[in-house]
Coordinates of C-alpha atoms and ligand atoms in Angstrom, one line a residue:
M1046 CA -10.5 0.0 -65.6
P1047 CA -8.8 2.6 -68.8
L1048 CA -6.2 1.9 -70.4
G1049 CA -2.6 3.4 -69.8
I1050 CA -3.5 5.5 -67.1
S1051 CA -1.2 7.0 -64.8
R1052 CA 0.9 6.0 -61.9
S1053 CA -0.8 9.0 -59.5
S1054 CA -4.6 7.2 -60.6
L1055 CA -3.0 3.6 -60.4
I1056 CA -2.8 3.7 -56.6
E1057 CA -6.2 5.8 -56.4
T1058 CA -7.9 2.8 -57.8
E1059 CA -6.2 0.5 -55.7
L1060 CA -6.3 2.3 -52.5
K1061 CA -10.2 1.9 -53.3
A1062 CA -9.7 -2.0 -53.6
M1063 CA -7.5 -2.6 -51.0
Y1064 CA -10.3 -0.5 -48.8
Q1065 CA -12.7 -3.8 -50.6
V1066 CA -10.4 -6.1 -49.7
S1067 CA -10.3 -6.0 -46.0
H1068 CA -13.8 -5.4 -45.9
V1069 CA -13.9 -8.7 -47.0
L1070 CA -11.5 -9.9 -44.9
S1071 CA -13.3 -8.8 -42.0
C1072 CA -16.9 -9.9 -43.3
S1073 CA -16.4 -13.9 -43.2
L1074 CA -15.0 -16.9 -41.2
D1075 CA -15.4 -18.9 -44.2
P1076 CA -11.3 -18.9 -45.4
G1077 CA -13.1 -20.5 -49.4
E1078 CA -15.4 -17.5 -48.9
I1079 CA -13.3 -15.0 -47.9
L1080 CA -10.3 -15.9 -50.4
R1081 CA -12.8 -16.0 -53.6
G1082 CA -14.0 -12.8 -52.5
V1083 CA -10.9 -11.1 -52.1
L1084 CA -10.0 -12.2 -55.9
Q1085 CA -13.4 -10.7 -57.0
E1086 CA -12.9 -7.5 -55.1
L1087 CA -9.1 -7.6 -57.7
H1088 CA -11.0 -8.2 -60.2
E1089 CA -13.5 -5.4 -59.9
H1090 CA -11.6 -2.8 -58.6
A1091 CA -8.2 -3.2 -59.2
G1092 CA -7.7 -4.3 -62.5
M1093 CA -6.6 -8.2 -62.1
E1094 CA -8.3 -10.5 -63.6
R1095 CA -8.2 -14.0 -63.5
G1096 CA -6.7 -14.6 -60.3
M1097 CA -5.6 -17.6 -58.0
V1098 CA -4.8 -18.2 -54.8
S1099 CA -3.2 -21.4 -53.5
L1100 CA -2.1 -22.8 -49.9
L1101 CA 0.2 -25.1 -48.7
D1102 CA -1.2 -28.4 -46.9
P1103 CA 0.8 -28.6 -43.6
G1104 CA 0.7 -32.2 -44.1
S1105 CA 1.1 -32.8 -47.7
G1106 CA 3.6 -29.6 -48.5
E1107 CA 1.9 -30.1 -51.7
L1108 CA 0.0 -26.8 -52.6
S1109 CA -4.0 -26.4 -52.8
I1110 CA -6.2 -24.2 -55.4
G1111 CA -7.9 -22.1 -52.3
A1112 CA -10.2 -20.1 -54.7
V1113 CA -10.4 -19.5 -58.2
H1114 CA -11.3 -16.4 -60.4
T1115 CA -12.3 -16.5 -63.5
G1116 CA -15.7 -16.0 -64.9
D1117 CA -15.9 -20.0 -66.2
P1118 CA -16.6 -22.5 -62.9
V1119 CA -13.1 -24.1 -62.6
R1120 CA -12.4 -27.4 -61.1
A1121 CA -10.3 -26.4 -58.6
A1122 CA -9.9 -28.8 -55.8
A1123 CA -8.5 -31.1 -58.0
V1124 CA -4.9 -29.7 -59.3
R1125 CA -2.5 -29.4 -56.8
Y1126 CA 1.2 -28.4 -56.8
R1127 CA 4.3 -29.6 -55.0
A1128 CA 6.5 -26.9 -53.6
G1129 CA 8.6 -25.9 -57.2
E1130 CA 6.4 -27.5 -59.4
G1131 CA 5.1 -24.6 -62.5
I1132 CA 5.4 -21.1 -61.6
T1133 CA 3.6 -20.9 -58.5
G1134 CA 5.1 -24.0 -57.1
A1135 CA 8.4 -22.4 -57.9
I1136 CA 7.7 -18.6 -56.1
L1137 CA 6.3 -20.8 -53.0
K1138 CA 9.5 -22.1 -53.2
M1139 CA 11.8 -19.5 -53.5
G1140 CA 9.8 -17.0 -51.6
K1141 CA 9.4 -14.5 -54.1
T1142 CA 7.5 -12.1 -56.3
V1143 CA 7.5 -13.4 -59.9
V1144 CA 6.1 -10.1 -63.2
V1145 CA 6.4 -11.8 -66.5
E1146 CA 5.0 -9.8 -69.0
R1147 CA 3.6 -12.4 -71.0
I1148 CA 2.6 -15.5 -69.5
A1149 CA 3.1 -17.8 -72.9
D1150 CA 6.7 -16.6 -73.0
E1151 CA 7.6 -18.3 -69.1
P1152 CA 8.6 -21.5 -69.7
R1153 CA 7.4 -22.5 -65.9
F1154 CA 4.0 -21.7 -66.7
L1155 CA 1.9 -24.9 -66.5
D1156 CA -1.2 -23.6 -67.4
R1157 CA -3.1 -26.8 -65.0
L1158 CA -5.9 -24.4 -64.7
G1159 CA -7.2 -23.9 -67.9
I1160 CA -7.7 -19.9 -66.5
Y1161 CA -4.6 -18.1 -67.7
D1162 CA -5.1 -16.1 -70.8
A1163 CA -1.9 -16.2 -72.4
A1164 CA -1.6 -13.0 -74.2
L1165 CA -1.9 -11.1 -71.1
P1166 CA 1.1 -10.6 -67.7
F1167 CA 1.3 -12.3 -64.9
I1168 CA 2.1 -11.4 -61.4
G1169 CA 2.4 -14.0 -58.3
V1170 CA 3.5 -13.0 -54.8
P1171 CA 4.1 -15.8 -52.1
I1172 CA 1.4 -15.0 -48.7
R1173 CA 4.1 -15.2 -46.2
V1174 CA 3.1 -15.8 -42.1
G1175 CA 4.9 -13.3 -39.6
D1176 CA 8.5 -15.3 -39.4
G1177 CA 8.2 -15.1 -43.0
T1178 CA 7.5 -18.5 -44.3
P1179 CA 5.9 -18.6 -47.1
V1180 CA 1.9 -20.8 -46.9
G1181 CA 0.6 -20.0 -50.2
V1182 CA 0.7 -17.8 -53.3
L1183 CA -1.6 -14.9 -54.4
A1184 CA -2.2 -15.0 -58.3
A1185 CA -3.6 -12.9 -61.0
Q1186 CA -3.4 -11.4 -64.4
P1187 CA -3.5 -7.5 -64.8
H1188 CA -5.9 -6.4 -67.8
T1189 CA -3.2 -5.0 -69.2
G1190 CA 0.8 -5.2 -69.4
N1191 CA 1.2 -1.9 -71.7
D1192 CA 1.2 0.7 -69.0
G1193 CA 4.8 0.4 -67.3
L1194 CA 3.1 0.1 -64.0
L1195 CA 3.9 -3.9 -64.1
S1196 CA 6.1 -3.6 -60.5
E1197 CA 3.7 -1.0 -58.7
R1198 CA 0.9 -4.3 -59.5
A1199 CA 3.5 -6.7 -58.2
Q1200 CA 3.3 -4.3 -54.7
F1201 CA -0.1 -3.8 -54.4
M1202 CA -0.7 -7.0 -54.6
E1203 CA 1.9 -7.7 -52.3
M1204 CA 0.8 -6.1 -50.1
V1205 CA -2.7 -7.8 -50.7
A1206 CA -0.6 -11.2 -50.3
N1207 CA -0.2 -9.7 -46.7
L1208 CA -3.3 -9.3 -45.4
I1209 CA -4.4 -12.1 -46.9
A1210 CA -1.3 -14.1 -44.6
Q1211 CA -3.7 -13.2 -41.7
N1212 CA -6.4 -14.6 -42.1
V1213 CA -4.5 -17.4 -43.1
R1214 CA -3.1 -17.5 -40.0
L1215 CA -5.7 -16.7 -38.2
S1216 CA -8.3 -19.3 -39.7
W1217 CA -5.0 -22.7 -39.0
Q1218 CA -4.8 -21.2 -35.7
V1219 CA -9.1 -21.5 -35.3
E1220 CA -8.7 -24.8 -36.8
R1221 CA -6.2 -26.4 -34.9
E1222 CA -8.3 -25.1 -32.0
H1223 CA -10.8 -26.2 -32.4
R1224 CA -9.8 -29.8 -33.5
A1225 CA -7.9 -29.8 -30.1
L1226 CA -11.2 -28.5 -28.2
T1227 CA -13.5 -31.7 -29.8
D1228 CA -10.2 -33.9 -29.3
E1229 CA -10.6 -33.1 -25.7
R1230 CA -14.4 -33.0 -25.5
D1231 CA -14.4 -37.0 -27.5
R1232 CA -11.3 -38.0 -25.0
L1233 CA -13.8 -36.8 -21.8
R1234 CA -16.9 -38.3 -23.1
R1235 CA -14.6 -41.5 -23.4
E1236 CA -14.0 -41.3 -19.5
V1237 CA -17.5 -40.2 -18.3
R1238 CA -18.6 -43.4 -20.1
G1239 CA -16.0 -44.8 -19.0
N1240 CA -16.5 -44.6 -15.2
H1241 CA -20.1 -45.1 -15.5
G1242 CA -19.9 -48.3 -17.4
F1243 CA -21.1 -52.0 -15.6
D1244 CA -17.3 -52.3 -14.8
S1245 CA -18.0 -49.5 -12.5
I1246 CA -20.8 -51.3 -10.5
V1247 CA -18.8 -53.9 -8.6
G1248 CA -21.8 -57.0 -7.5
R1249 CA -21.3 -61.5 -8.5
A1250 CA -24.5 -62.3 -6.1
P1251 CA -27.6 -62.8 -7.6
V1252 CA -29.8 -59.9 -7.0
M1253 CA -27.1 -57.4 -8.2
R1254 CA -27.2 -59.5 -11.4
R1255 CA -30.8 -59.0 -11.7
V1256 CA -30.4 -55.5 -11.4
F1257 CA -27.4 -54.9 -13.5
E1258 CA -29.7 -57.3 -16.7
Q1259 CA -33.2 -54.8 -15.7
V1260 CA -30.1 -51.4 -15.9
R1261 CA -28.9 -53.5 -19.2
R1262 CA -32.5 -53.7 -20.8
V1263 CA -33.8 -50.7 -19.7
A1264 CA -31.0 -47.9 -20.9
K1265 CA -31.6 -48.4 -24.7
W1266 CA -35.4 -47.7 -24.1
N1267 CA -36.7 -44.1 -22.9
T1268 CA -39.1 -45.0 -20.1
T1269 CA -39.1 -43.7 -16.8
V1270 CA -37.2 -45.4 -14.1
L1271 CA -37.6 -45.4 -10.1
L1272 CA -34.8 -46.5 -8.2
R1273 CA -36.0 -48.0 -5.0
G1274 CA -33.6 -48.9 -2.6
E1275 CA -32.5 -47.8 0.7
S1276 CA -29.4 -44.6 1.3
G1277 CA -26.2 -45.6 0.3
T1278 CA -26.8 -48.6 -1.9
G1279 CA -25.9 -47.4 -5.1
K1280 CA -29.0 -45.4 -6.9
E1281 CA -27.1 -42.9 -8.2
L1282 CA -24.7 -45.5 -9.7
I1283 CA -27.3 -47.0 -11.1
A1284 CA -29.0 -43.8 -13.0
N1285 CA -25.4 -42.7 -14.0
T1286 CA -24.9 -45.8 -15.7
I1287 CA -28.3 -46.1 -17.3
H1288 CA -28.3 -42.3 -18.9
Y1289 CA -24.8 -43.0 -20.3
N1290 CA -25.7 -46.2 -21.7
S1291 CA -28.4 -45.3 -23.5
L1292 CA -28.6 -43.6 -26.5
R1293 CA -29.2 -39.9 -25.0
A1294 CA -25.6 -40.8 -23.7
K1295 CA -23.7 -37.7 -25.0
R1296 CA -26.7 -35.5 -23.8
S1297 CA -26.7 -33.5 -20.6
F1298 CA -27.4 -35.7 -17.8
I1299 CA -29.0 -33.4 -14.9
K1300 CA -29.2 -34.0 -10.9
L1301 CA -31.4 -32.5 -8.6
N1302 CA -32.2 -33.2 -5.2
C1303 CA -35.9 -32.5 -4.3
A1304 CA -35.1 -33.3 -0.5
A1305 CA -32.3 -29.6 -0.9
L1306 CA -34.7 -27.4 -1.6
P1307 CA -37.8 -25.7 -0.1
D1308 CA -41.0 -26.0 -2.8
N1309 CA -40.5 -22.3 -4.4
L1310 CA -37.2 -22.8 -4.8
L1311 CA -37.4 -27.1 -6.2
E1312 CA -40.1 -25.4 -8.7
S1313 CA -38.0 -22.1 -9.8
E1314 CA -35.3 -24.9 -10.2
L1315 CA -36.6 -28.0 -11.9
F1316 CA -38.6 -25.1 -14.5
G1317 CA -36.8 -21.6 -14.9
H1318 CA -38.0 -19.0 -14.0
E1319 CA -38.7 -15.3 -16.0
K1320 CA -36.6 -12.0 -15.2
G1321 CA -39.2 -11.1 -12.0
A1322 CA -41.2 -13.6 -11.3
F1323 CA -40.1 -13.3 -7.5
T1324 CA -38.1 -11.1 -5.5
G1325 CA -34.0 -11.7 -6.4
A1326 CA -35.3 -13.6 -9.6
I1327 CA -32.9 -11.0 -11.5
S1328 CA -32.8 -12.5 -15.2
Q1329 CA -34.5 -15.4 -17.0
R1330 CA -33.1 -19.0 -15.4
K1331 CA -33.0 -22.5 -18.0
G1332 CA -34.2 -24.8 -15.1
R1333 CA -33.4 -28.2 -15.0
F1334 CA -35.8 -28.5 -17.3
G1335 CA -34.4 -27.1 -19.9
Q1336 CA -30.8 -27.8 -19.5
A1337 CA -31.6 -31.4 -19.5
D1338 CA -33.1 -30.9 -23.0
G1339 CA -32.8 -34.0 -25.2
G1340 CA -31.1 -36.7 -22.5
S1341 CA -31.8 -37.7 -18.7
L1342 CA -32.9 -35.8 -15.3
F1343 CA -31.9 -37.7 -12.4
L1344 CA -35.0 -36.2 -9.5
D1345 CA -32.8 -37.7 -6.1
E1346 CA -35.5 -38.5 -3.2
I1347 CA -38.7 -37.4 -4.9
G1348 CA -40.8 -38.5 -2.1
E1349 CA -39.6 -35.4 -0.6
T1350 CA -42.0 -33.8 -2.6
S1351 CA -44.6 -31.5 -1.6
P1352 CA -47.8 -32.6 -3.2
R1353 CA -48.4 -29.2 -5.1
F1354 CA -44.7 -30.1 -6.3
Q1355 CA -45.8 -33.6 -7.6
A1356 CA -48.8 -31.9 -9.1
K1357 CA -46.4 -29.9 -11.8
L1358 CA -44.2 -32.9 -12.3
L1359 CA -47.3 -34.8 -13.1
R1360 CA -47.8 -32.6 -16.1
V1361 CA -44.2 -32.7 -17.6
L1362 CA -44.1 -36.7 -17.5
Q1363 CA -47.4 -36.5 -18.7
E1364 CA -47.6 -33.9 -21.7
G1365 CA -43.5 -33.1 -21.8
E1366 CA -44.8 -29.4 -21.3
F1367 CA -43.9 -26.8 -18.7
E1368 CA -43.7 -23.0 -18.0
R1369 CA -41.4 -21.1 -16.3
V1370 CA -41.9 -19.5 -12.8
G1371 CA -43.6 -16.2 -13.9
G1372 CA -44.5 -16.9 -17.2
A1373 CA -47.1 -17.4 -19.4
K1374 CA -45.4 -19.6 -22.7
T1375 CA -45.7 -23.0 -22.5
L1376 CA -42.1 -25.0 -23.7
K1377 CA -41.3 -28.0 -25.0
T1378 CA -39.2 -30.1 -23.7
D1379 CA -37.8 -34.3 -24.4
V1380 CA -36.1 -35.6 -21.0
R1381 CA -35.5 -39.0 -20.0
I1382 CA -36.4 -39.2 -16.5
I1383 CA -34.5 -41.4 -13.3
A1384 CA -35.9 -41.0 -9.8
A1385 CA -35.0 -42.1 -7.2
T1386 CA -36.4 -42.9 -3.1
N1387 CA -35.2 -44.6 0.1
C1388 CA -38.9 -43.7 1.0
D1389 CA -42.3 -46.3 0.8
L1390 CA -43.7 -45.1 -1.5
E1391 CA -46.7 -47.3 -1.5
A1392 CA -47.3 -46.5 2.0
A1393 CA -47.0 -42.0 1.4
V1394 CA -49.3 -43.1 -1.5
E1395 CA -51.7 -44.3 0.9
A1396 CA -51.3 -42.0 3.3
G1397 CA -51.8 -39.1 0.6
D1398 CA -48.6 -37.6 1.1
F1399 CA -47.5 -39.0 -2.5
R1400 CA -50.3 -38.6 -5.9
E1401 CA -51.4 -41.7 -6.7
D1402 CA -51.1 -40.6 -10.1
L1403 CA -47.7 -39.5 -10.1
Y1404 CA -46.6 -43.0 -8.5
Y1405 CA -48.0 -44.7 -11.7
R1406 CA -46.3 -42.8 -14.3
L1407 CA -42.9 -42.6 -12.6
N1408 CA -43.2 -46.8 -11.5
V1409 CA -43.2 -48.0 -14.8
M1410 CA -39.8 -49.1 -14.8
P1411 CA -38.9 -49.8 -11.0
I1412 CA -34.8 -51.5 -10.2
F1413 CA -34.4 -52.0 -6.6
M1414 CA -31.4 -52.4 -5.3
P1415 CA -30.4 -54.5 -2.4
P1416 CA -29.2 -53.7 0.6
L1417 CA -25.2 -55.0 1.5
R1418 CA -26.4 -57.0 4.0
K1419 CA -28.1 -59.2 2.2
R1420 CA -25.3 -59.7 -1.0
T1421 CA -22.5 -59.9 2.4
E1422 CA -20.7 -62.6 -0.5
D1423 CA -19.8 -59.2 -2.8
I1424 CA -18.2 -57.5 0.3
P1425 CA -14.6 -58.2 -0.9
D1426 CA -15.6 -57.2 -4.6
I1427 CA -16.3 -53.9 -2.9
A1428 CA -14.1 -53.3 -0.6
R1429 CA -10.7 -54.0 -3.4
F1430 CA -12.7 -52.5 -5.6
L1431 CA -13.1 -49.1 -3.4
V1432 CA -9.5 -49.1 -2.2
A1433 CA -8.9 -48.8 -5.1
K1434 CA -10.4 -46.7 -6.1
I1435 CA -9.7 -44.4 -2.8
A1436 CA -6.2 -45.1 -3.9
K1437 CA -6.1 -43.2 -7.2
Q1438 CA -8.1 -40.4 -5.4
Q1439 CA -5.2 -40.3 -3.0
G1440 CA -2.1 -41.0 -5.5
R1441 CA -0.7 -43.7 -4.0
P1442 CA -0.3 -47.7 -3.9
L1443 CA -3.2 -49.2 -0.9
K1444 CA -3.5 -52.7 0.2
I1445 CA -5.9 -54.4 2.2
V1446 CA -5.4 -57.9 3.3
D1447 CA -7.5 -60.4 4.1
S1448 CA -7.6 -60.7 7.9
A1449 CA -9.3 -57.1 7.4
I1450 CA -11.8 -58.2 4.7
R1451 CA -13.1 -60.6 7.0
I1452 CA -13.9 -58.0 9.4
L1453 CA -15.6 -56.3 7.1
V1454 CA -17.9 -58.9 5.4
R1455 CA -19.1 -59.8 9.3
H1456 CA -20.6 -56.0 9.8
A1457 CA -24.5 -55.8 8.8
W1458 CA -23.8 -52.4 7.3
P1459 CA -26.5 -50.2 7.4
G1460 CA -25.1 -47.6 5.5
N1461 CA -24.6 -50.0 2.4
V1462 CA -21.7 -49.1 0.3
R1463 CA -21.8 -46.0 0.8
E1464 CA -20.7 -46.5 4.6
L1465 CA -18.4 -48.9 3.6
E1466 CA -16.3 -46.3 1.7
N1467 CA -16.1 -44.1 4.2
L1468 CA -14.9 -46.3 7.1
L1469 CA -12.0 -47.3 3.7
E1470 CA -11.5 -43.7 3.6
R1471 CA -10.9 -43.2 7.1
A1472 CA -8.6 -46.7 7.1
A1473 CA -6.7 -45.5 4.3
I1474 CA -5.4 -42.0 6.3
M1475 CA -5.0 -44.2 9.5
S1476 CA -3.0 -46.1 7.1
A1477 CA 1.1 -45.0 7.0
E1478 CA 2.6 -47.8 5.1
G1479 CA -0.8 -48.2 2.7
V1480 CA -1.7 -51.5 4.1
I1481 CA -5.1 -52.0 5.4
D1482 CA -5.0 -54.4 7.7
R1483 CA -7.2 -56.1 11.1
D1484 CA -5.6 -52.7 13.2
V1485 CA -6.3 -50.0 10.5
I1486 CA -10.3 -51.3 10.5
A1487 CA -9.7 -51.5 14.4
L1488 CA -8.6 -47.6 14.2
S1489 CA -11.2 -46.5 12.1
G1490 CA -13.9 -47.5 14.2
L1491 CA -15.7 -50.7 13.0
E1492 CA -15.8 -52.9 15.8
D1493 CA -17.0 -50.3 18.3
K1494 CA -20.4 -50.0 16.0
I1495 CA -19.7 -54.1 14.8
A1496 CA -23.5 -55.4 14.3
P1497 CA -22.7 -58.9 13.3
N1498 CA -25.0 -59.8 9.9
G1499 CA -25.1 -63.6 11.4
F1500 CA -22.3 -63.8 7.6
T1501 CA -18.9 -65.1 8.8
A1502 CA -16.4 -64.9 6.1
Q1503 CA -14.1 -68.2 6.5
P1504 CA -10.6 -67.2 7.1
A1505 CA -9.2 -67.4 3.1
M1506 CA -7.6 -71.3 3.1
L1507 CA -3.9 -69.7 3.4
D1508 CA -0.9 -72.0 2.6
L1509 CA 0.1 -71.6 6.3
Q1510 CA 3.4 -72.8 5.4
N1511 CA 4.4 -70.4 2.0
P1512 CA 7.2 -69.1 2.9
D1513 CA 5.6 -65.9 -0.1
V1514 CA 2.3 -65.5 2.2
D1515 CA 3.2 -62.0 4.3
E1516 CA 3.9 -63.7 7.7
R1517 CA 1.3 -61.4 10.0
E1518 CA -1.5 -62.5 7.6
R1519 CA -0.7 -66.1 7.9
I1520 CA -0.1 -66.3 11.9
I1521 CA -3.4 -64.1 12.3
S1522 CA -5.6 -66.5 9.6
A1523 CA -4.2 -69.3 11.6
L1524 CA -4.9 -67.6 14.8
E1525 CA -8.9 -67.2 12.8
Q1526 CA -8.6 -71.0 11.9
A1527 CA -7.9 -72.4 15.8
G1528 CA -10.9 -70.2 17.4
W1529 CA -7.4 -67.8 18.9
V1530 CA -6.1 -70.6 21.2
Q1531 CA -2.6 -70.3 20.5
A1532 CA -1.0 -73.5 20.5
K1533 CA -3.7 -75.2 18.6
A1534 CA -2.5 -72.1 15.4
A1535 CA 1.3 -73.1 16.3
R1536 CA 0.7 -76.2 15.8
L1537 CA -1.2 -75.6 11.8
L1538 CA 1.8 -73.5 11.5
A1539 CA 4.3 -75.8 12.5
M1540 CA 5.9 -73.6 15.2
T1541 CA 6.1 -73.8 18.8
P1542 CA 3.8 -72.2 21.1
R1543 CA 6.6 -69.9 22.5
Q1544 CA 7.7 -69.2 18.4
I1545 CA 4.2 -67.8 17.9
S1546 CA 4.3 -65.9 21.4
Y1547 CA 6.8 -64.4 20.9
R1548 CA 5.7 -62.8 17.6
I1549 CA 2.7 -62.0 17.7
K1550 CA 4.4 -60.0 20.5
T1551 CA 6.7 -58.2 18.2
M1552 CA 4.2 -58.3 15.8
K1553 CA 1.5 -56.6 17.4
I1554 CA -1.3 -58.7 17.1
K1555 CA -4.1 -58.1 19.0
I1556 CA -5.9 -61.1 20.8
R1557 CA -9.8 -60.3 19.6
R1558 CA -12.2 -63.2 18.4
I1559 CA -14.1 -60.7 15.8
Ligands
ATP1487 N1 -22.3 -52.0 -6.4 C1 -21.2 -50.3 -6.3 N2 -19.9 -50.9 -6.7 C2 -18.8 -49.8 -6.2 N3 -19.2 -48.8 -5.7 C3 -20.5 -48.5 -5.2 C4 -21.3 -49.6 -5.5 N4 -22.4 -49.0 -5.1 C5 -22.3 -47.9 -4.1 N5 -21.0 -48.0 -4.7 C6 -20.7 -45.8 -4.0 O1 -21.3 -45.9 -2.9 C7 -21.6 -44.6 -3.2 C8 -22.9 -44.1 -2.7 O2 -23.5 -44.7 -3.3 P1 -25.1 -43.8 -4.3 O3 -24.2 -42.1 -3.8 O4 -25.1 -44.7 -5.7 O5 -25.7 -44.4 -3.1 P2 -27.1 -43.9 -3.2 O6 -28.2 -45.4 -3.1 O7 -28.2 -42.8 -4.4 O8 -27.6 -43.4 -1.6 P3 -29.1 -42.1 -0.9 O9 -29.8 -42.7 -1.0 O10 -27.6 -41.9 0.4 O11 -28.3 -40.9 -1.5 C9 -20.7 -43.7 -4.3 O12 -19.5 -43.7 -4.3 C10 -20.5 -45.2 -5.7 O13 -19.9 -45.4 -5.9
MG1488 MG1 -27.8 -41.1 -3.6

């Protein structure tokens, strides 16, 4: 730029420079790149050499260098200013523009960066956000101080600083929101993992311990797992546990119930489809295999699929390749399969309903979920666990007492844990006070269809005379121990027959023999 230009030609060049600056500001999302670009434009189009932008670090209250422009490389990041320190710190503290004709004459000048030319003027302006708070400093050296236009140049720098401020504010906001989102994502991940940890599966019976051991061992490998077991035994629960304890835990866990869809829909659901592949395929769709890439796919009720579908599935399992419905392109996928069924797959293979090759491909690591009637000793723990879960869902305290549990333990539970969970949910609704006792269990309909499993829980050895134990529970327990002979129960409780019969009446204890 020529020396000694007129005021009007300065305005013209600055207008051009401003246009370039605004362009830089809208072109990138990287704050460092933007600020370097702005300083570069100021140099090239507005005659402002040797510039620097420093920004406030809200955490420390110090200024750090956002960008420097000299032409020579500078170790910018290492330099920091406290508010009030040096000329840059002073501009931040006062929130005022500083114009100096010769920087060497300015006593506050520290030259920490060593970028300034001592003989040139200096203009430093605060960068302010909405409420006027200074959040940084824009500084540069006009290439001359002899044209009497320093205050015009300072005004121009203030305008540029305002534009930068918008950008700083936005990038802070984006960073804050991004941090909030990643925190939330990490919290949710921890929560999901917590919900699917081993703590969420209750069981101490030896058959369940074996299942836990198998799950623990298999989780960390990519092996295909086949979960077998009656309805309601916890197959889906185990599938979740395997995924969330595997190396794929941070990736997607996608579920598909193969029995829920007719064959053609199942295929497009699993593999996706191209636009126009069939009537209603108005756009391309990814399919569950695509969604689960890198993660795990749970194929529930795998025994309910057709031979045609089984053939397609076999190919993905063997080659890791598939095509979308109506598509010619072969897609690759890296998915861990966890399948489940309550069918007798061996019989289905024998009958020709299930492909033998697929059976062997899936059956790499079978895990058998034992029915609840084979682990009756777990019923009390599972019942208490489920009551706590229901209490959390209903947002109120709930308690199940021992007399109720003793009834539950005698039932055969053909619907397994799911049936138990449904019954307890009904019982919880029936219980106004939040206490699930034997009467509430009776109300929820178990007694009508009780199918004894031959297992009778011994009444807990309550200290029948202990006044801290709920009296109604003590009386029920004594009655159970006495085979419901009231006189005998009265003796156990050190009561007279009259006293016990009075209490049975007032406490509305129904005499029954279950
Ligand atoms: N051992 C267990 N501890 C705690 N909760 C369990 C246990 N087993 C099953 N459940 C709970 O019982 C319910 C049924 O389990 P799940 O859906 O996993 O069974 P499933 O075998 O997939 O049944 P289906 O074949 O009917 O689909 C779920 O709410 C699950 O959380
Ligand atoms: Mg299931």
